[in-house]
Coordinates of C-alpha atoms and ligand atoms in Angstrom, one line a residue:
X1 CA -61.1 18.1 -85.2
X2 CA -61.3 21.8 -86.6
X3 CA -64.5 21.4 -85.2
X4 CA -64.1 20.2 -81.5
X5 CA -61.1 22.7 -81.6
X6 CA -63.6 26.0 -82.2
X7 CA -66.2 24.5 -80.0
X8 CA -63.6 24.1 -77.2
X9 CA -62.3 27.4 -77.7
X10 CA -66.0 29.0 -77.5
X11 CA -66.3 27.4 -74.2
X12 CA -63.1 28.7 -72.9
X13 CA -64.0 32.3 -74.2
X14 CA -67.6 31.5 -72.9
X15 CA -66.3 30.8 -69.4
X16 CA -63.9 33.6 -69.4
X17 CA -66.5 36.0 -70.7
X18 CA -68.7 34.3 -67.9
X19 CA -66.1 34.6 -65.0
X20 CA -65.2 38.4 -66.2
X21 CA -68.7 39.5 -66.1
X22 CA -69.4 37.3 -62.9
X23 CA -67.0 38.8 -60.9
X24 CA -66.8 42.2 -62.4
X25 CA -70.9 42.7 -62.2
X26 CA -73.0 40.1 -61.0
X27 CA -70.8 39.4 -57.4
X28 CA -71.0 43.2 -56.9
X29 CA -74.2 43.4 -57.6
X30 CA -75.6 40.5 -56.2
X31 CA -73.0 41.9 -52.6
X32 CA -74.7 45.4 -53.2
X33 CA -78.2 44.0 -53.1
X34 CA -77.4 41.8 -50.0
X35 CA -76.1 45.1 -48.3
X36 CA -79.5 46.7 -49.1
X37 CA -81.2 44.2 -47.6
X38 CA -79.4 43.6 -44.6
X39 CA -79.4 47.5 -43.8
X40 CA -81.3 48.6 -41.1
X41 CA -83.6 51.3 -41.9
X42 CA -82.1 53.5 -39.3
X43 CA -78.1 52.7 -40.6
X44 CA -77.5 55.9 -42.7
X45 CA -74.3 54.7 -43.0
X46 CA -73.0 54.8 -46.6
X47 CA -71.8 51.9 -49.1
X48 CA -67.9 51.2 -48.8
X49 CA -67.4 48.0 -51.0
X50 CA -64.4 48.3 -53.2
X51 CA -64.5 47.9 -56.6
X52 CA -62.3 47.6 -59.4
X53 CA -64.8 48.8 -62.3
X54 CA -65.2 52.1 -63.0
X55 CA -68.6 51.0 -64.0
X56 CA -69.6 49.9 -60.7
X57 CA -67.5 52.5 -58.7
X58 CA -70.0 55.2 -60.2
X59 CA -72.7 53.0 -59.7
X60 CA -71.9 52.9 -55.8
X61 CA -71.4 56.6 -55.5
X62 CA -74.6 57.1 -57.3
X63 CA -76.2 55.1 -54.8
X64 CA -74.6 56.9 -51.9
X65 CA -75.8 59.7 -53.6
X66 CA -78.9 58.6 -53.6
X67 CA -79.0 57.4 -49.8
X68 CA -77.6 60.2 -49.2
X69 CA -80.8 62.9 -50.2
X70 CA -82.8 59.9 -48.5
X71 CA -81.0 60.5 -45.4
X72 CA -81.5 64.4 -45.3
X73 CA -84.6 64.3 -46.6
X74 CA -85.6 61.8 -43.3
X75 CA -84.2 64.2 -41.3
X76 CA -86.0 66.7 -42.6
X77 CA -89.6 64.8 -41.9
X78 CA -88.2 63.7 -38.5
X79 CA -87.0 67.2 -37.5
X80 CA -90.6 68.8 -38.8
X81 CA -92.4 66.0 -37.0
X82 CA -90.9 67.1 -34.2
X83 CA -90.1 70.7 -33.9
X84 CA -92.6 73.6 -34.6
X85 CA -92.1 75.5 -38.2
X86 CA -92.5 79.0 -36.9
X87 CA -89.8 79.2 -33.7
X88 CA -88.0 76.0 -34.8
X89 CA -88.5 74.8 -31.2
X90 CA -88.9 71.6 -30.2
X91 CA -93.0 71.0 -30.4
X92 CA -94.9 69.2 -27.8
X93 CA -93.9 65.5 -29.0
X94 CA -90.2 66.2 -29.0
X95 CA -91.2 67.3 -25.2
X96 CA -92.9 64.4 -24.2
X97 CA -89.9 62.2 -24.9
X98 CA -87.7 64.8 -23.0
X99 CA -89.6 64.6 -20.0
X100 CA -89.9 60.7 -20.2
X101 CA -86.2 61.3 -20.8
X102 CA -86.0 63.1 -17.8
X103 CA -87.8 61.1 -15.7
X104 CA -85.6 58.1 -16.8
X105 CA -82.5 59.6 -15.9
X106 CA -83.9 61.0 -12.5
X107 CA -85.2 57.6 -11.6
X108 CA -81.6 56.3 -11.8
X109 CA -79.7 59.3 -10.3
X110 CA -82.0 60.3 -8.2
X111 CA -83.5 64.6 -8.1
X112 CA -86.2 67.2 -9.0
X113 CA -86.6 68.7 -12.4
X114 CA -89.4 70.9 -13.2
X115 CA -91.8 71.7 -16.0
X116 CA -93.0 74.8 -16.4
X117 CA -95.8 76.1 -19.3
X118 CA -95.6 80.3 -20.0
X119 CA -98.1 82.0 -21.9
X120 CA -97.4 85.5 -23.2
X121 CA -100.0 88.1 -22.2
X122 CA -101.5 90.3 -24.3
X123 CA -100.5 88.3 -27.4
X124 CA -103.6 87.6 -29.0
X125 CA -104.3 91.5 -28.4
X126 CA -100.8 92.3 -30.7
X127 CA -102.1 89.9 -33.6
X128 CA -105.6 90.6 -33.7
X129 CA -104.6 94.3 -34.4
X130 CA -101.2 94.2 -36.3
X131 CA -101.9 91.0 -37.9
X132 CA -100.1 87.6 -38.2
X133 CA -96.3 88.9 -39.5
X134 CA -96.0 91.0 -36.3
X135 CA -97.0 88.2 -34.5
X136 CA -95.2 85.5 -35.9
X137 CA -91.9 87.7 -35.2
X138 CA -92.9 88.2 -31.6
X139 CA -92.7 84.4 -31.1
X140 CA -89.5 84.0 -32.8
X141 CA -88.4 86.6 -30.9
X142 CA -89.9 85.3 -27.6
X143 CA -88.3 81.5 -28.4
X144 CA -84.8 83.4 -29.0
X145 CA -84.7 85.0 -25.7
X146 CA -85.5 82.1 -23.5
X147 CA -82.8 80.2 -25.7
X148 CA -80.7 82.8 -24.4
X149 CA -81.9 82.7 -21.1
X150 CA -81.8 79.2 -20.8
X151 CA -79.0 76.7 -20.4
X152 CA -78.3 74.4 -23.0
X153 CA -79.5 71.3 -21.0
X154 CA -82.9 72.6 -20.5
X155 CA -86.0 72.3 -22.8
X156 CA -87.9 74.9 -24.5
X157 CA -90.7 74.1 -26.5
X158 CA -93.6 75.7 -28.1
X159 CA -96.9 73.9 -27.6
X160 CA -99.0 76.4 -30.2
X161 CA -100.3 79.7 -30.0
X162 CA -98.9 81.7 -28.0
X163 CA -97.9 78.8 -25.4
X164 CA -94.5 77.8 -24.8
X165 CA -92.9 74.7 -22.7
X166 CA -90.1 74.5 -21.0
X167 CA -88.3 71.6 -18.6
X168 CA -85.9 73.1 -16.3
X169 CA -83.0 70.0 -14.7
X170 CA -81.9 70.0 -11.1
X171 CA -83.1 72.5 -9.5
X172 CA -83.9 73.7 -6.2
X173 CA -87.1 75.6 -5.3
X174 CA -85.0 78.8 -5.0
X175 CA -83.6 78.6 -8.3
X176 CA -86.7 77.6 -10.1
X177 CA -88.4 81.2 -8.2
X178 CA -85.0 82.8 -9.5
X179 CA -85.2 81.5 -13.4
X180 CA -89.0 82.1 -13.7
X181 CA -88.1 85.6 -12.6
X182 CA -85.4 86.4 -14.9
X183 CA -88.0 84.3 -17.8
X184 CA -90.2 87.0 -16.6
X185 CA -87.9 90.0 -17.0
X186 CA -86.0 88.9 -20.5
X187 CA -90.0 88.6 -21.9
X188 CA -91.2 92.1 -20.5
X189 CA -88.3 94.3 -22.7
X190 CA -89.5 96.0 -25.6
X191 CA -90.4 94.6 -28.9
X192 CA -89.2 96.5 -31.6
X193 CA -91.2 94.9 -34.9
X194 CA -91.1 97.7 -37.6
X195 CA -92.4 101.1 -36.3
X196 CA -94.1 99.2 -33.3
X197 CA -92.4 99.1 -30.0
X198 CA -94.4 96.4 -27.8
X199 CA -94.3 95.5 -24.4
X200 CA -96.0 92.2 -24.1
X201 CA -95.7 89.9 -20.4
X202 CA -96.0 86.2 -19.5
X203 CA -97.9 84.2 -16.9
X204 CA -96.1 80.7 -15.9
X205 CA -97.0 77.6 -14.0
X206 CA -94.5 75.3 -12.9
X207 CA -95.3 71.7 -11.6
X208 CA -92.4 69.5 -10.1
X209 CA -91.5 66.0 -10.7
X210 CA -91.7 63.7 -9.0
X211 CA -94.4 65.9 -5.7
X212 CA -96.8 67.2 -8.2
X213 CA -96.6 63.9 -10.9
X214 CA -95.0 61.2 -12.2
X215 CA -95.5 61.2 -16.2
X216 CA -95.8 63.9 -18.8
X217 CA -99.4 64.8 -19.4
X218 CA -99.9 65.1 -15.7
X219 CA -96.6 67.1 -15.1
X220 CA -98.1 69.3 -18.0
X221 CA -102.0 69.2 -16.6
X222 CA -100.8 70.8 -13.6
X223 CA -98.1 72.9 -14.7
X224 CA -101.2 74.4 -17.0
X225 CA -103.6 74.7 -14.1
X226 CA -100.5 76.8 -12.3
X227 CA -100.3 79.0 -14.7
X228 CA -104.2 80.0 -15.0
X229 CA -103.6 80.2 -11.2
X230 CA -100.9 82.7 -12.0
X231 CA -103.1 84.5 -14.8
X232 CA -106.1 84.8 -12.4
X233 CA -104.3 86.4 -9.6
X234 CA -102.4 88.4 -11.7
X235 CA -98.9 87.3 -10.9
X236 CA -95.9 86.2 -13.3
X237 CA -95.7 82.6 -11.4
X238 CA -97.0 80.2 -9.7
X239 CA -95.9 76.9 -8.5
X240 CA -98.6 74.2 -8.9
X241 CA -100.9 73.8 -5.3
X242 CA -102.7 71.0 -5.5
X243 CA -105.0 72.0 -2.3
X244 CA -106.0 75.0 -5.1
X245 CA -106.5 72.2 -8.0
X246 CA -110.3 72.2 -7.5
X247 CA -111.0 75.6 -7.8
X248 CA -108.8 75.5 -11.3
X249 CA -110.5 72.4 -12.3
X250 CA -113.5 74.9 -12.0
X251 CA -111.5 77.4 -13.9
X252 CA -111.0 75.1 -16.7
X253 CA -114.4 74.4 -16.4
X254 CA -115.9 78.2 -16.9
X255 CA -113.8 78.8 -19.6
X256 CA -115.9 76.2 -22.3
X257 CA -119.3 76.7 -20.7
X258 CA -118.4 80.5 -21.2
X259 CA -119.3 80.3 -24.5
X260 CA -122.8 79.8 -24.3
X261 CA -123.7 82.1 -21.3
X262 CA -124.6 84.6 -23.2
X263 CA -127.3 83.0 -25.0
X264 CA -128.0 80.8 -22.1
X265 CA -129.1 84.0 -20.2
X266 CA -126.8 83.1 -17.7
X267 CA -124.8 86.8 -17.5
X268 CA -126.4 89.9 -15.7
X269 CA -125.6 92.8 -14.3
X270 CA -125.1 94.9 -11.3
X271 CA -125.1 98.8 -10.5
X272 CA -122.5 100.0 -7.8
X273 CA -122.8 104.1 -7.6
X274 CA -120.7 106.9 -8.0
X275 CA -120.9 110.0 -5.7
X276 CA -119.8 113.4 -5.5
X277 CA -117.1 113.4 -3.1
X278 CA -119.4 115.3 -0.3
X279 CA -121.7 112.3 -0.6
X280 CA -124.9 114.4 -1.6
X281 CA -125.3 113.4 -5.4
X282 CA -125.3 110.0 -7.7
X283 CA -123.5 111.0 -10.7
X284 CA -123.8 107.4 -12.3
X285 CA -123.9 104.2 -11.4
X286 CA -121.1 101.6 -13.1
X287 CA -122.1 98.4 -14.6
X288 CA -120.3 95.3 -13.3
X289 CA -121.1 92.1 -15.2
X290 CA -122.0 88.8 -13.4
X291 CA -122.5 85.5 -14.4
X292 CA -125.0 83.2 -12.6
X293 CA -123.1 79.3 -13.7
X294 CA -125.8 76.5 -13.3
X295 CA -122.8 74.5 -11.3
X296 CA -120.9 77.1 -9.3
X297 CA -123.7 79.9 -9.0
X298 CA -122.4 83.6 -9.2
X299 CA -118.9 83.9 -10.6
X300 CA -117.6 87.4 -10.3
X301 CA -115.9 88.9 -13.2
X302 CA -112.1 88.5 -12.6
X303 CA -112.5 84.9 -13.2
X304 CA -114.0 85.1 -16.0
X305 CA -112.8 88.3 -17.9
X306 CA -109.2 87.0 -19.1
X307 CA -110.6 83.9 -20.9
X308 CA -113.3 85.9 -22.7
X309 CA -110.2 88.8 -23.6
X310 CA -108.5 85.3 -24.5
X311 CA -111.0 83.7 -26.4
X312 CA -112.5 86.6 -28.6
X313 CA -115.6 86.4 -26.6
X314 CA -115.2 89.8 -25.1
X315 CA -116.7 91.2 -28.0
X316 CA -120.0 89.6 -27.6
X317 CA -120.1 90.2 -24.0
X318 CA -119.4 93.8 -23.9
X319 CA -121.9 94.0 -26.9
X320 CA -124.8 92.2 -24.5
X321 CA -123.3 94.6 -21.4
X322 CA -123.6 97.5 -23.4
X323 CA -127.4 96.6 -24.7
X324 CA -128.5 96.4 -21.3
X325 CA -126.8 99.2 -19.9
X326 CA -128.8 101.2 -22.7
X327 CA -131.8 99.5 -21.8
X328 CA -131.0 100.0 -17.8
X329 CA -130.1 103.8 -18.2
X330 CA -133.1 104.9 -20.2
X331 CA -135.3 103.0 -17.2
X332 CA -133.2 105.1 -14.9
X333 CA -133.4 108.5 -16.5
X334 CA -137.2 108.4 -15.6
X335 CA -136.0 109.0 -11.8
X336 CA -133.2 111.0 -12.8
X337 CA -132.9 112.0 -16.1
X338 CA -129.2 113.4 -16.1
X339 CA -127.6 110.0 -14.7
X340 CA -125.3 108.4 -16.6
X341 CA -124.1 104.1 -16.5
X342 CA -120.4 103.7 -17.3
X343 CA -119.5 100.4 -19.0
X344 CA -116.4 98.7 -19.2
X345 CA -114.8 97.9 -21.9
X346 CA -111.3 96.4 -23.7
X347 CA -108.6 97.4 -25.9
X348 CA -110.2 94.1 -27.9
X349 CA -113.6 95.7 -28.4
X350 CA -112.6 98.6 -30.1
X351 CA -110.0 96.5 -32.3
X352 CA -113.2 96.5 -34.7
X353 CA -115.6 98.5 -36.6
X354 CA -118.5 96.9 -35.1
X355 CA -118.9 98.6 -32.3
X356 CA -119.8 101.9 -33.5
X357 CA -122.2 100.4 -35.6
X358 CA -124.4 98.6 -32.2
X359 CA -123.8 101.6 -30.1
X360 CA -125.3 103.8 -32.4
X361 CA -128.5 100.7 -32.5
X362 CA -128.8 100.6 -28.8
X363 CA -128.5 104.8 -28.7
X364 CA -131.1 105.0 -31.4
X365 CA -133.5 101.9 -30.0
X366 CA -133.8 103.4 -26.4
X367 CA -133.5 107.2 -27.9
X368 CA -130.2 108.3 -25.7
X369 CA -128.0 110.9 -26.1
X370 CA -124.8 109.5 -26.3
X371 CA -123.5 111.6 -23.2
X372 CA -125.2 109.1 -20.9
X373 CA -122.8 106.7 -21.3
X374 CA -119.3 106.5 -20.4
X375 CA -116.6 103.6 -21.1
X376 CA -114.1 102.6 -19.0
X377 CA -111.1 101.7 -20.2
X378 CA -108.2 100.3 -18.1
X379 CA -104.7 102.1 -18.6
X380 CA -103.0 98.8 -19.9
X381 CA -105.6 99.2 -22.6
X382 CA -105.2 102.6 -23.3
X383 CA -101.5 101.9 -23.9
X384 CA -102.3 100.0 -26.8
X385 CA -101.0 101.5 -29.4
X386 CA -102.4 100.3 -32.5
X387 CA -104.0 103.0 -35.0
X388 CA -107.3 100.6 -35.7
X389 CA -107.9 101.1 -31.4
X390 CA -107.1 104.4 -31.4
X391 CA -109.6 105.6 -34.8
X392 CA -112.4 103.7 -32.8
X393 CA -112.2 105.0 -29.4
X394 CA -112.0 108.7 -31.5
X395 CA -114.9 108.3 -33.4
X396 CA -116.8 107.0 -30.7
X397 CA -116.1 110.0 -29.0
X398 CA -116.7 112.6 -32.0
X399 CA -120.4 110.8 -31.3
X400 CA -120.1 111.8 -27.9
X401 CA -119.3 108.8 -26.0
X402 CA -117.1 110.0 -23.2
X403 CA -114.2 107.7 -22.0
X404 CA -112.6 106.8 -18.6
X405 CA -109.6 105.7 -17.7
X406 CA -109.8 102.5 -15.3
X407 CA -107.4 101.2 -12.9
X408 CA -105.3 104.6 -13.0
X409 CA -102.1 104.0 -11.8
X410 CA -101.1 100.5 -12.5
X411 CA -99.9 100.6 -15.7
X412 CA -96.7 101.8 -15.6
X413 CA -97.1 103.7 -18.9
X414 CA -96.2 106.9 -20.1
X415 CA -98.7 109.6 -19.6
X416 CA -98.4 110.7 -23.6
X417 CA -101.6 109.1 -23.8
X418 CA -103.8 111.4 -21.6
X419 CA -103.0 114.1 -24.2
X420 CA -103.3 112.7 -27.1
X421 CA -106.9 110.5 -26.1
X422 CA -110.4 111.6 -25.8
X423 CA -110.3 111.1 -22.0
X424 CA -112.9 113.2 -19.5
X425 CA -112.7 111.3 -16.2
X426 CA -110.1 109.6 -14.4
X427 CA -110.3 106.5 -12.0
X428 CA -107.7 106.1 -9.2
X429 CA -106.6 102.3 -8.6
X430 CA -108.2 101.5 -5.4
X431 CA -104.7 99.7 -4.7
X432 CA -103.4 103.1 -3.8
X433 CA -106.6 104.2 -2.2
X434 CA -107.1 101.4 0.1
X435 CA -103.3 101.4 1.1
X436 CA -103.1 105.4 1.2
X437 CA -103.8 105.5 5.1
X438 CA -101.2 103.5 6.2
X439 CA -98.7 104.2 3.4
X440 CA -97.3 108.3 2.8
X441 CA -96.2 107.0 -0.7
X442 CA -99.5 105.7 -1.9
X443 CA -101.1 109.0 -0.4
X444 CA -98.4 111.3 -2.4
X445 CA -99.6 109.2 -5.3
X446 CA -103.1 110.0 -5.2
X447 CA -102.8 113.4 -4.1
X448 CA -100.2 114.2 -7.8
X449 CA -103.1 112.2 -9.4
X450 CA -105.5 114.5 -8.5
X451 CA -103.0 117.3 -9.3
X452 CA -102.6 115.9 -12.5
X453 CA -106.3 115.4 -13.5
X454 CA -107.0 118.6 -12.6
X455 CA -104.7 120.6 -14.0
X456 CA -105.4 118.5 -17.2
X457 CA -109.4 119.7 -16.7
X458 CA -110.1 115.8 -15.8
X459 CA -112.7 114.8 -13.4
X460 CA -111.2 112.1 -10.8
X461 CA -113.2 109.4 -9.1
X462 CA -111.5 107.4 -6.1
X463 CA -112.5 103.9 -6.2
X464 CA -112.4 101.6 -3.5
X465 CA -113.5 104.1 -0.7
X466 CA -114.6 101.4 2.6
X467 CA -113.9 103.6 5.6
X468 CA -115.1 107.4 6.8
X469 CA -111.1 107.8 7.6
X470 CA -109.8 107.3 3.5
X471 CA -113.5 109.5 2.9
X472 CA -112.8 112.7 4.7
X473 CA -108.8 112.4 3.5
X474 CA -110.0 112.0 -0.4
X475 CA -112.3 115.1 0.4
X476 CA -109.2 117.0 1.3
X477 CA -107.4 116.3 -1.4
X478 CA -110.1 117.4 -3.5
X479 CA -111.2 114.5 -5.6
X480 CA -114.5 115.3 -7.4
X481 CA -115.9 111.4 -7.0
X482 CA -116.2 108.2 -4.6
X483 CA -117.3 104.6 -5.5
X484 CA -116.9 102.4 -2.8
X485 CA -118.6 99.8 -0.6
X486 CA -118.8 103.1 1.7
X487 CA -121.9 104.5 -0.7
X488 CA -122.9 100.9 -1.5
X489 CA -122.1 97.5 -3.1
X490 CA -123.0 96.5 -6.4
X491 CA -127.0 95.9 -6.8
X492 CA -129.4 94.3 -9.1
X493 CA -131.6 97.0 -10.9
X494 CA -134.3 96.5 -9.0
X495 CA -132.4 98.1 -5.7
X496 CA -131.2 100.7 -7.7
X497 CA -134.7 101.7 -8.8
X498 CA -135.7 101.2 -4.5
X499 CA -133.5 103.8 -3.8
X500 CA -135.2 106.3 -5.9
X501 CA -138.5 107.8 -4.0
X502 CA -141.5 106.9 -5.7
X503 CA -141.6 110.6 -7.3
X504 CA -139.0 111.5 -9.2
X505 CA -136.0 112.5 -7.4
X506 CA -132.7 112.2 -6.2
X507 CA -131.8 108.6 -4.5
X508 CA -131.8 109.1 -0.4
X509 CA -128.5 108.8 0.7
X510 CA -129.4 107.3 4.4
X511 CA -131.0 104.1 2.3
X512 CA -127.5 103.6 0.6
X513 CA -125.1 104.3 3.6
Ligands
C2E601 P1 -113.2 97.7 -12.2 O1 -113.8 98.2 -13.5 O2 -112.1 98.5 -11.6 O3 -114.5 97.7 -11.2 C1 -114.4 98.0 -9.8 C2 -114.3 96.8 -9.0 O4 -114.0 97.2 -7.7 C3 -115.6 96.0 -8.9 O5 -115.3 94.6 -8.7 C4 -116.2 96.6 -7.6 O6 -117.1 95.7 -7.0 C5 -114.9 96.7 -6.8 N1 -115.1 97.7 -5.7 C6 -115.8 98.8 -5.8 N2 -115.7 99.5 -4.6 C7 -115.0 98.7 -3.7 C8 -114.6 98.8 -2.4 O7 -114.9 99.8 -1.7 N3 -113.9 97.8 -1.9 C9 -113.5 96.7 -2.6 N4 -112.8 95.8 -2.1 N5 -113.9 96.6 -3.9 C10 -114.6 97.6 -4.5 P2 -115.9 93.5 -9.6 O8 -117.3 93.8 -9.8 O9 -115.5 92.2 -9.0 O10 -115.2 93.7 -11.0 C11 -113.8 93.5 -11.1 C12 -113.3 93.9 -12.5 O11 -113.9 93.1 -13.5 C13 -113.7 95.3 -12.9 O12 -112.8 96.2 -12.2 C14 -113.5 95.3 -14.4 O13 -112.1 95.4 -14.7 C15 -114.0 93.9 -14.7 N6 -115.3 94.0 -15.2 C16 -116.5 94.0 -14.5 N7 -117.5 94.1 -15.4 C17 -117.0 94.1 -16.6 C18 -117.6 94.2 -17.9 O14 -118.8 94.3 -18.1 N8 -116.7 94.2 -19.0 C19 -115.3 94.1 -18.8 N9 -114.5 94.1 -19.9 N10 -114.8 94.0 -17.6 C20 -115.6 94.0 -16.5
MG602 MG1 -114.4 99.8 -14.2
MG603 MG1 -111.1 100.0 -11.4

């Protein structure tokens, strides 16, 4: 009886023991773990059950906890898979669901948006020479301002580099001209990164939904092909034209088959001269580079220029340029042994040391003196601040390179710089030479110029000269130089060397004329 007694009382403590733990553990747990599996992976959502066991309770807030971190750290991942780590902009897969967004809501309510791609100019310029840091806080900066600019509802994205995104809603044409302007303005203020104040620009293309495509990559493709359209003809915008497409398609083209024209042999050169103002001497002759495509025969060098400044290429191709303007001048001074060639050349070429080292080759293989050559520079270039430039173009001129400065009169830059460079010869814009008859103010600009360049001990040279009208004016004024279709186009060697008489001497004027 004792017996039976204790083994019904176990059973009684046994079920107890049972139904405490049961209800107190094992039903929580076993509810906890049907929660977890019913969850759906996106429900970040925490646990609420309510317990009674303090054991259990911390269990559940330790597994909040724990979903918790899970949850930030998945919107960490998500937010770096989709924004770029730099400008903390959206990146271009977070912009390929807003536009499909985008179209999706236009489809239902009907109206334009726009996409527009900008890339900064003169970017790669500013990182090349003050390296990565300035850079990197030239696109934060850059990504803050559009923010500013922008309007909340509108996209901005960086697709890399130096190229940014950016879908603009409900627009009309007006207002898209009107935002890409003020884009355009907010970009070209200063940038003040340590010691270094930098004035930077940006080229956009804007393509429109639904006229100029109906899904992302196209809206994008031609919104890219806009903006080389913009780059090329040197304008802050341009709206994509698709009657222009081919000749873009051809851009996009030249700028990978670039890369091997130099060792294709596919680049060459031609000689346009420089007189003396009265039209009675050849000072020089300046080079101007060509490239002869196998598909699209001759390219001229605005189309090509920008993608090799771009690229990095520049480098080899003013290297090649320069190698056969030594070659070409040293062939020359047997008809006229004080001529000299002027090449062009970039901000980019003198960002490194290597050039002294081939000009000093190419001087020594062809036995020049270093006065025969002159280099252009344009004035955007000389603008460039950076130290590294400035040491280079000096010690190429303590060799006795002389410099030039190209394009004078579109850069809208302080004239510090014609002080403090090595500068013998300026080159009027033929802009304000070509315009100069029909416009006082353009005259009045060329005639300070002239002023200025003298009073500075600077030879001028007026480029651009067509007609015997702008001529005898330029005369007047007293400019010491002329290049211009007026003396003669650019020519392949071999007409330079016709217009020498067999003997040596001076080239005849009438054969140029
Ligand atoms: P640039 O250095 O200012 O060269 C003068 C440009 O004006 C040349 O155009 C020349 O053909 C053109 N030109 C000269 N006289 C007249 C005229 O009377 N009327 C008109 N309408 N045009 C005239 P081109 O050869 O197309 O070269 C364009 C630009 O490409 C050059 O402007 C220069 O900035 C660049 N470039 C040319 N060759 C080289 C090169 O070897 N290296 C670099 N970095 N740039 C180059
Ligand atoms: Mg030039
Ligand atoms: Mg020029």
């Amino acid at each position: 009886m004792f017996l039976w007694l204790l083994m019904a009382s176990f059973s009684v403590i046994f079920v107890l023991v049972y139904f405490v733990i049961y209800s107190s553990l094992l039903q929580p747990i076993a509810f906890l773990s049907h929660s977890i599996k019913d969850k759906d992976v996106n429900d970040n959502s925490l646990f609420r059950p309510s317990f009674n066991s303090t054991e259990m309770k911390d269990f559940v807030h330790a597994l909040n906890d724990m979903q918790q971190q899970i949850n930030l750290r998945q919107n960490q991942l998500e937010h770096m898979a989709m924004h770029d780590a730099l400008t903390k902009l959206p990146n271009r897969s977070l912009l390929l669901d807003r536009i499909n967004n985008a179209i999706a809501t236009y489809n239902r309510y009907e109206g334009d948006f726009a996409v527009m791609i900008l890339d900064l100019d003169r970017f790669k310029e500013v990182n090349d020479t003050l390296g990565h840091l300035v850079g990197d806080e030239i696109l934060i900066e850059v990504a803050n301002r559009l923010l500013r600019l922008l309007r909340d509802s509108d996209t901005v994205a960086r697709l890399g580099g130096d190229e940014f995104a950016i879908v603009l809603h409900k627009l009309e044409i007006a207002d898209i001209e009107e935002t890409a302007q003020k884009i355009n303005d907010v970009l070209e203020e200063v940038y003040s990164v340590g010691e270094h104040n930098l004035y930077l620009g940006a080229s956009m293309g804007i393509a429109l939904y639904p006229q100029h495509g109906e899904d992302p990559d196209t809206l994008l493709q031609h919104a890219d092909v806009a903006m080389y359209m913009a780059k090329n003809q040197n304008v802050d915008f341009e709206i994509y034209n698709p009657e222009e497409d081919t000749f873009n398609v051809k851009q996009l083209s030249l700028l990978s088959d670039l890369r091997n024209a130099v060792s294709n042999d596919e680049l060459y050169l031609e000689y346009q001269p420089i007189y003396s103002a009265d039209g009675t001497q050849v000072n020089s002759f300046e080079c101007l580079l060509r490239w002869e495509h196998p598909k699209y025969g001759r390219v001229m060098p605005d189309q090509f220029i920008f993608h090799a400044e771009k690229t990095g290429l520049i480098k080899k191709i003013t290297q090649w340029v320069f190698q056969r303007a030594a070659e070409t001048v040293s062939i020359l001074h047997k008809y006229d042994p004080d001529l000299h060639l002027s090449v062009n050349i970039t901000a980019w070429d003198l960002q490194d040391e290597s050039v002294l080292s081939y000009v000093d080759d190419y001087l020594r293989e062809f036995n020049l003196d270093p006065q025969c050559i002159v280099f252009e520079l344009t004035e955007r270039s000389m603008m460039n601040d950076s130290l590294r430039v400035r040491t280079v173009l000096n010690e190429l001129n303590s060799k006795g390179i002389r410099f030039s400065v190209d394009d004078f009169g579109t850069g809208f830059s302080s004239l510090i710089y014609l002080t403090q460079l090595p500068i013998s010869i300026l080159k009027i814009d033929k802009s304000f030479i070509q315009s100069m008859n029909d416009n006082k103010n353009d005259e009045m600009i060329v005639r300070s110029i002239i002023d200025l360049a003298h009073n500075m001990n600077l030879q001028v040279i007026a480029e651009g000269v067509e007609d015997k009208e702008t001529l005898s004016v330029i005369r007047d004024l007293k400019c010491d130089m002329v290049q211009g279709y007026i003396f003669g186009k650019p020519m392949t060697l071999d007409k330079v060397i016709n217009l020498y008489p067999p003997l040596n001497g001076k080239p005849d004027i009438k054969l140029i004329t």
